[in-house]
Tab-separated table of C-alpha atoms in Angstrom:
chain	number	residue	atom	x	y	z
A	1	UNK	CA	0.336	-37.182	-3.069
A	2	UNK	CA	1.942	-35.446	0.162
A	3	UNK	CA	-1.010	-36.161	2.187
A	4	UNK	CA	-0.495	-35.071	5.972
A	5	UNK	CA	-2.926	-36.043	8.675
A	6	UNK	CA	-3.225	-34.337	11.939
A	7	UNK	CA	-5.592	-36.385	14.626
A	8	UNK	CA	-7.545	-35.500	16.689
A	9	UNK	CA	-9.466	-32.778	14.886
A	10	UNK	CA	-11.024	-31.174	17.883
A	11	UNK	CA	-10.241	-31.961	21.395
A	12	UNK	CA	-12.302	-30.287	24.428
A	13	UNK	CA	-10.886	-31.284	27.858
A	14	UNK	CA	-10.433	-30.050	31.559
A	15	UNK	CA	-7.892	-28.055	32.860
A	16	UNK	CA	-4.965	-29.548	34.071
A	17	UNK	CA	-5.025	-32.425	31.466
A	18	UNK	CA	-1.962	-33.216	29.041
A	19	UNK	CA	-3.327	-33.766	25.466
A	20	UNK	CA	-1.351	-35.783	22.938
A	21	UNK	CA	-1.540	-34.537	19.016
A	22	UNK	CA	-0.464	-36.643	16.216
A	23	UNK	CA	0.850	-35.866	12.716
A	24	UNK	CA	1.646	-38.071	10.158
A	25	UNK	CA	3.195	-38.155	6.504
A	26	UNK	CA	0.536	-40.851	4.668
A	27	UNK	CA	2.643	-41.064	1.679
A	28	UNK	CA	6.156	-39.709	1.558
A	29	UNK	CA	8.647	-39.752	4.407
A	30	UNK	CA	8.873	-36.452	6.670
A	31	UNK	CA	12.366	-35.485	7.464
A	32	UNK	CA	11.136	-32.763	9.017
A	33	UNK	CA	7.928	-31.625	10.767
A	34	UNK	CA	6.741	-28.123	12.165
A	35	UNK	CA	4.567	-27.290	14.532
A	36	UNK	CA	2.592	-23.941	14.744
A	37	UNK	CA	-0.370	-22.173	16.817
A	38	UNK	CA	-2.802	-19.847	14.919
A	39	UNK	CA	-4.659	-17.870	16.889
A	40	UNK	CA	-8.534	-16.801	15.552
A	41	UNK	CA	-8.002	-14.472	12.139
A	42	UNK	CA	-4.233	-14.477	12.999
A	43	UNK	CA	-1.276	-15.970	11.227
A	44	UNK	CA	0.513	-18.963	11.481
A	45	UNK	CA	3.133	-19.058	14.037
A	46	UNK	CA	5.755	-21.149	14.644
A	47	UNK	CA	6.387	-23.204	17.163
A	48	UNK	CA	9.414	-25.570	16.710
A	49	UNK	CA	11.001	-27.734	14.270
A	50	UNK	CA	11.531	-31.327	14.607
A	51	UNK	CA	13.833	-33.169	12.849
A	52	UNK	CA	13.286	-37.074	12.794
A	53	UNK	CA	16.160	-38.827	15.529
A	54	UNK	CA	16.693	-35.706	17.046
A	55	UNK	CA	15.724	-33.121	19.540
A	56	UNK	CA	12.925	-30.423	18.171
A	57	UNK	CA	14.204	-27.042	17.561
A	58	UNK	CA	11.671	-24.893	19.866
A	59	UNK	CA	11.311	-21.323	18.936
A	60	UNK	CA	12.313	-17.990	21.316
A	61	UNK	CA	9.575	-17.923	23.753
A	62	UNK	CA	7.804	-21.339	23.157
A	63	UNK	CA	8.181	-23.481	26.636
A	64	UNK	CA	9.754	-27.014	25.584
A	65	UNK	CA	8.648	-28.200	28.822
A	66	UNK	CA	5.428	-27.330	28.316
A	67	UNK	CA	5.009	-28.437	24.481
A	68	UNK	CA	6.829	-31.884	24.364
A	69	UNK	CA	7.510	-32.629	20.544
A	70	UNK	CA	8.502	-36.374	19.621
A	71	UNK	CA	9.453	-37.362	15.836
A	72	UNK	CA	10.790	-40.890	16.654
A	73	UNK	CA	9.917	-42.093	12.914
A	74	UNK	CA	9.762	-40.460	9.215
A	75	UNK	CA	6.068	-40.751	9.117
A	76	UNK	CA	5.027	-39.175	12.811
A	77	UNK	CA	5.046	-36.537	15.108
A	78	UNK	CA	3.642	-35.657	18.114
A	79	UNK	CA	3.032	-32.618	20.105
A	80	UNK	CA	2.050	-33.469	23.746
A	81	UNK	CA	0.643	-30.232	25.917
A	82	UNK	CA	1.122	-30.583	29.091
A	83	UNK	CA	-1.187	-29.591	31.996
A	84	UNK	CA	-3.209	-27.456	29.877
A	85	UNK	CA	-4.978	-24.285	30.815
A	86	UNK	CA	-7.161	-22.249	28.804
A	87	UNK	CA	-4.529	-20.261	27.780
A	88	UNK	CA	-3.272	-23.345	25.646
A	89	UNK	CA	-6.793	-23.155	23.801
A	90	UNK	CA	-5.861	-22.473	20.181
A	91	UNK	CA	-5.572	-24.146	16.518
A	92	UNK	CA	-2.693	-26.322	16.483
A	93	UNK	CA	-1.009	-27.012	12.866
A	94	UNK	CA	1.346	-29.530	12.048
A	95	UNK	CA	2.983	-29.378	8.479
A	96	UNK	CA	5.885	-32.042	7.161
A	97	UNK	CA	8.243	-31.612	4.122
A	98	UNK	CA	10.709	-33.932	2.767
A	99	UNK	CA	13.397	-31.421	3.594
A	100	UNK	CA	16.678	-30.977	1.895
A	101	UNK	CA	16.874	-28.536	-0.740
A	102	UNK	CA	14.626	-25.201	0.437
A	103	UNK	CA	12.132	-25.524	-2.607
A	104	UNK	CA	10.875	-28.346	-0.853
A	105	UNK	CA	7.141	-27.078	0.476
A	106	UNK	CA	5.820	-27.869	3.364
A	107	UNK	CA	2.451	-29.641	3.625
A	108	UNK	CA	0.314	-29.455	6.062
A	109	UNK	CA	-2.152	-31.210	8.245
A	110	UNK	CA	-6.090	-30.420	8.954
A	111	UNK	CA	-4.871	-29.137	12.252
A	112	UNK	CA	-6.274	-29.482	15.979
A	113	UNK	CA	-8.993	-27.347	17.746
A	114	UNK	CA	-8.004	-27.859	21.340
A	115	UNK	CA	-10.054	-26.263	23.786
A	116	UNK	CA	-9.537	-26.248	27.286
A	117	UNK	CA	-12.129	-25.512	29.881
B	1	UNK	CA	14.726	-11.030	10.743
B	2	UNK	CA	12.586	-12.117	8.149
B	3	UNK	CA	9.382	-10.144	7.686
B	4	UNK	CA	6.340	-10.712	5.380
B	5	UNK	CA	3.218	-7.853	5.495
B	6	UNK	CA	0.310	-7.861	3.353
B	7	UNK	CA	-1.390	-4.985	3.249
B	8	UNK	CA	-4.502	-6.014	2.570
B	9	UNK	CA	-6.763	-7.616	5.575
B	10	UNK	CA	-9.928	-7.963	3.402
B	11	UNK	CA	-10.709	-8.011	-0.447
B	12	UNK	CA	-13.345	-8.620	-2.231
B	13	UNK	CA	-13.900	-9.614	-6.414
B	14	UNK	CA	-17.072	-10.463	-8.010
B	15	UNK	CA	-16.973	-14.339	-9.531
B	16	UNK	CA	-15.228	-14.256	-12.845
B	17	UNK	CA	-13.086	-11.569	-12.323
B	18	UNK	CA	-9.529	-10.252	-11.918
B	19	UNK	CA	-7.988	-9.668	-8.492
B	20	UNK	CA	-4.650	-9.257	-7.062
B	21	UNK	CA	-3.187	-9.746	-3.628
B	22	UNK	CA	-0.180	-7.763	-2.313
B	23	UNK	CA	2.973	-9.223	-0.444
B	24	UNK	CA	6.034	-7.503	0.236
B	25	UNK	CA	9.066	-8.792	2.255
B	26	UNK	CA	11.935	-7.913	4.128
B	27	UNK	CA	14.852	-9.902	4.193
B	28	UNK	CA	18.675	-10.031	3.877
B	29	UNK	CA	19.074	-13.433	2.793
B	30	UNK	CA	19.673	-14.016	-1.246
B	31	UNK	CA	18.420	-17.303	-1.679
B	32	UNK	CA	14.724	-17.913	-0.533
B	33	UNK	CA	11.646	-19.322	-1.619
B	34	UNK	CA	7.770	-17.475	-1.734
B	35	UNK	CA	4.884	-19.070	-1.843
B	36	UNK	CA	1.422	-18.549	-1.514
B	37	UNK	CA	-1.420	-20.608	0.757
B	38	UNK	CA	-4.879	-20.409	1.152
B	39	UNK	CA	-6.698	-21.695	4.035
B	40	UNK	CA	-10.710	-22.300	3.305
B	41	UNK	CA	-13.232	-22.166	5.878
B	42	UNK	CA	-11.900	-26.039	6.779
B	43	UNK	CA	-8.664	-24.403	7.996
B	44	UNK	CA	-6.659	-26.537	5.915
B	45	UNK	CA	-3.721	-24.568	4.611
B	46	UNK	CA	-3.317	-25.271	0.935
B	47	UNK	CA	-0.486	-24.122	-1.038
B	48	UNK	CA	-1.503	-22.042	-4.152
B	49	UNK	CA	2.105	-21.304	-5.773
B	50	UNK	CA	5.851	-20.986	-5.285
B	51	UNK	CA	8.383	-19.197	-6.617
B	52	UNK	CA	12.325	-19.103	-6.096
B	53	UNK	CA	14.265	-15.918	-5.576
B	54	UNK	CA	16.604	-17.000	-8.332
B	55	UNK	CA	14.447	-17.753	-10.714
B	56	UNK	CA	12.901	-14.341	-12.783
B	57	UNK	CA	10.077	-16.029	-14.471
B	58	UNK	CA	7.113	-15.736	-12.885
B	59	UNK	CA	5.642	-18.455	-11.542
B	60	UNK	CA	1.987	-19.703	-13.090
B	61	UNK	CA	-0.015	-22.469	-12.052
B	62	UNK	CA	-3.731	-22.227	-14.247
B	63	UNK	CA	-5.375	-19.331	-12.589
B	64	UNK	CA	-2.998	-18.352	-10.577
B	65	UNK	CA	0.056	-16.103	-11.426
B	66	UNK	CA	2.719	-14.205	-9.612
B	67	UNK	CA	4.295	-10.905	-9.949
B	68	UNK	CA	7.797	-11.149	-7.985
B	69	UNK	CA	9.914	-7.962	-8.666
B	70	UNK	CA	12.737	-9.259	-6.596
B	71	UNK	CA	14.710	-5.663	-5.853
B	72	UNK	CA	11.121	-4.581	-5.304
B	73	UNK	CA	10.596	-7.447	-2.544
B	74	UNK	CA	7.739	-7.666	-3.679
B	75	UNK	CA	5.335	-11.091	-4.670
B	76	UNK	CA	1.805	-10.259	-5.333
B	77	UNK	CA	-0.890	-13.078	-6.411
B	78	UNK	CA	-3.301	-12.851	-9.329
B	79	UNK	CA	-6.374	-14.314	-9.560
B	80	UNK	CA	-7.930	-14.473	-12.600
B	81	UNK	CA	-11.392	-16.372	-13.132
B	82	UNK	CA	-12.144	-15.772	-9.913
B	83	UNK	CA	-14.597	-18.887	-8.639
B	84	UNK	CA	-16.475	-18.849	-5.197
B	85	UNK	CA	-13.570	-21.790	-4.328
B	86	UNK	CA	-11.302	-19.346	-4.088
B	87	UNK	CA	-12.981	-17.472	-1.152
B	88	UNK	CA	-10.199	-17.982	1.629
B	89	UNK	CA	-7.832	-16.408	3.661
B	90	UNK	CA	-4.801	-16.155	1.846
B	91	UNK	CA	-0.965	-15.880	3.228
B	92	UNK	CA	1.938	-15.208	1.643
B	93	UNK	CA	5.023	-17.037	3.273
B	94	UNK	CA	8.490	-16.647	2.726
B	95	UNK	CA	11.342	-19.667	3.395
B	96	UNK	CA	14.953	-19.507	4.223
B	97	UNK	CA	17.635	-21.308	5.693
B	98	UNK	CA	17.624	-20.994	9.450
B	99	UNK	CA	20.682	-23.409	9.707
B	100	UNK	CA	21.829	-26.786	9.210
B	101	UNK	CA	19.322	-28.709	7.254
B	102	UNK	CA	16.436	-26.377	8.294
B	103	UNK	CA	14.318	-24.243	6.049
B	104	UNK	CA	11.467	-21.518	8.030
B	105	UNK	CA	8.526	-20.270	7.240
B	106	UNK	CA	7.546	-16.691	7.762
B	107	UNK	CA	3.994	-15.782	7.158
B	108	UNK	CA	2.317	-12.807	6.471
B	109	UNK	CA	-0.775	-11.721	8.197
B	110	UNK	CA	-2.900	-13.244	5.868
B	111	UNK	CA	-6.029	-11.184	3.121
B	112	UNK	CA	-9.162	-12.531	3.465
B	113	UNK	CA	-10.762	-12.667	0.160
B	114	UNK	CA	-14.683	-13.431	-0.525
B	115	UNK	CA	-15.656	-13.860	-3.942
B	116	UNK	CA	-19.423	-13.246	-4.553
B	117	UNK	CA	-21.515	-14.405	-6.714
């Protein structure tokens, strides 16, 4: 149970082009997904919080313009970059828990390679 | 702020042995959850064990154990029966209420752990 899948896998594309990433609960309903970057050997960090209905929480420093997060259902996600420069280039991990009480883990998808040349 | 630091960037144990990872924390909140993850060489991010602060029993799960000495801050991971499966980075993470009906995750910079054969 508490499967989460995170498509595409691996994404190469040109500069300049806005790349949609989806997660998705398979078999419980997400309250609430998170999105974070990981950097190579680094740690996970966050980038916002979304909340299913409402507007995602972004964290200090992340553009919201930049990194458009939908949540219009319990089961999906979506992180849109926009015009996307090589700077963007990085592991993208999504991660969904049923929220409520804070024992409540958070499970998380394969995550996205997205390179941008 | 929440902090997490594990010492440790690299371990190594020889299959079938004993070895534990450190964690310590920083924090002034009194209710929080720990919990442990291990990401593979597939970058999923697996969780390994939790643990609540309120709870003083350590938390087991087969070969895995913790040692949480709450005043301490401290939640280290045992490994016992080490298996080549378990060669991953691991990251200790730390959860709190950030407000409303949201819950964080802090991560610590992660221990890389090979286990040879």
């Amino acid at each position: 149970g508490a499967v989460v899948s995170q498509h595409p896998s691996w994404v190469i594309c040109k500069s300049g082009t806005s790349v949609k990433i989806e997660c998705r609960s398979l078999d419980f309903q997400a309250t609430t997904m998170f999105w974070y970057r990981q950097f190579p050997k680094q740690s996970l960090m966050l980038m916002a919080t979304s909340n299913e209905g409402s507007k995602a929480t972004y964290e200090q420093g992340v553009e919201k313009d930049k990194f458009l997060i939908n949540h219009a259902s319990l089961t999906l996600s979506t992180l849109t970059v926009t015009s996307a420069h090589p700077e963007d280039s990085s592991f993208y991990i999504c991660s969904a828990t049923t929220g409520g009480a804070g024992n409540q883990p958070q499970h998380f998808g394969d995550g996205t390679r997205l390179s941008i040349l | 702020a929440q902090t997490v630091t594990q010492s440790q960037p690299e371990m190594s144990v020889q299959e079938a042995e004993t070895v534990t990872l450190s964690c310590t924390y920083d924090t002034s909140e009194n209710n929080y959850y720990l919990f442990w993850y291990k990401q593979p060489p597939s970058r999923q991010m697996i969780l390994v064990i939790r643990q609540e602060a309120y709870k003083q029993q350590n938390a087991t799960e087969n070969r895995f154990s913790v040692n949480f000495q709450k005043a301490a801050k401290s939640f280290s991971l045992k490994i016992s029966d080490s298996q080549l499966g378990d060669t991953a980075m691991y990251f200790c993470a730390f959860m709190y209420h950030s407000g409303g009906s949201n819950y964080k995750l802090t991560f610590g910079k992660g221990t890389l752990l090979t286990v040879n054969p």
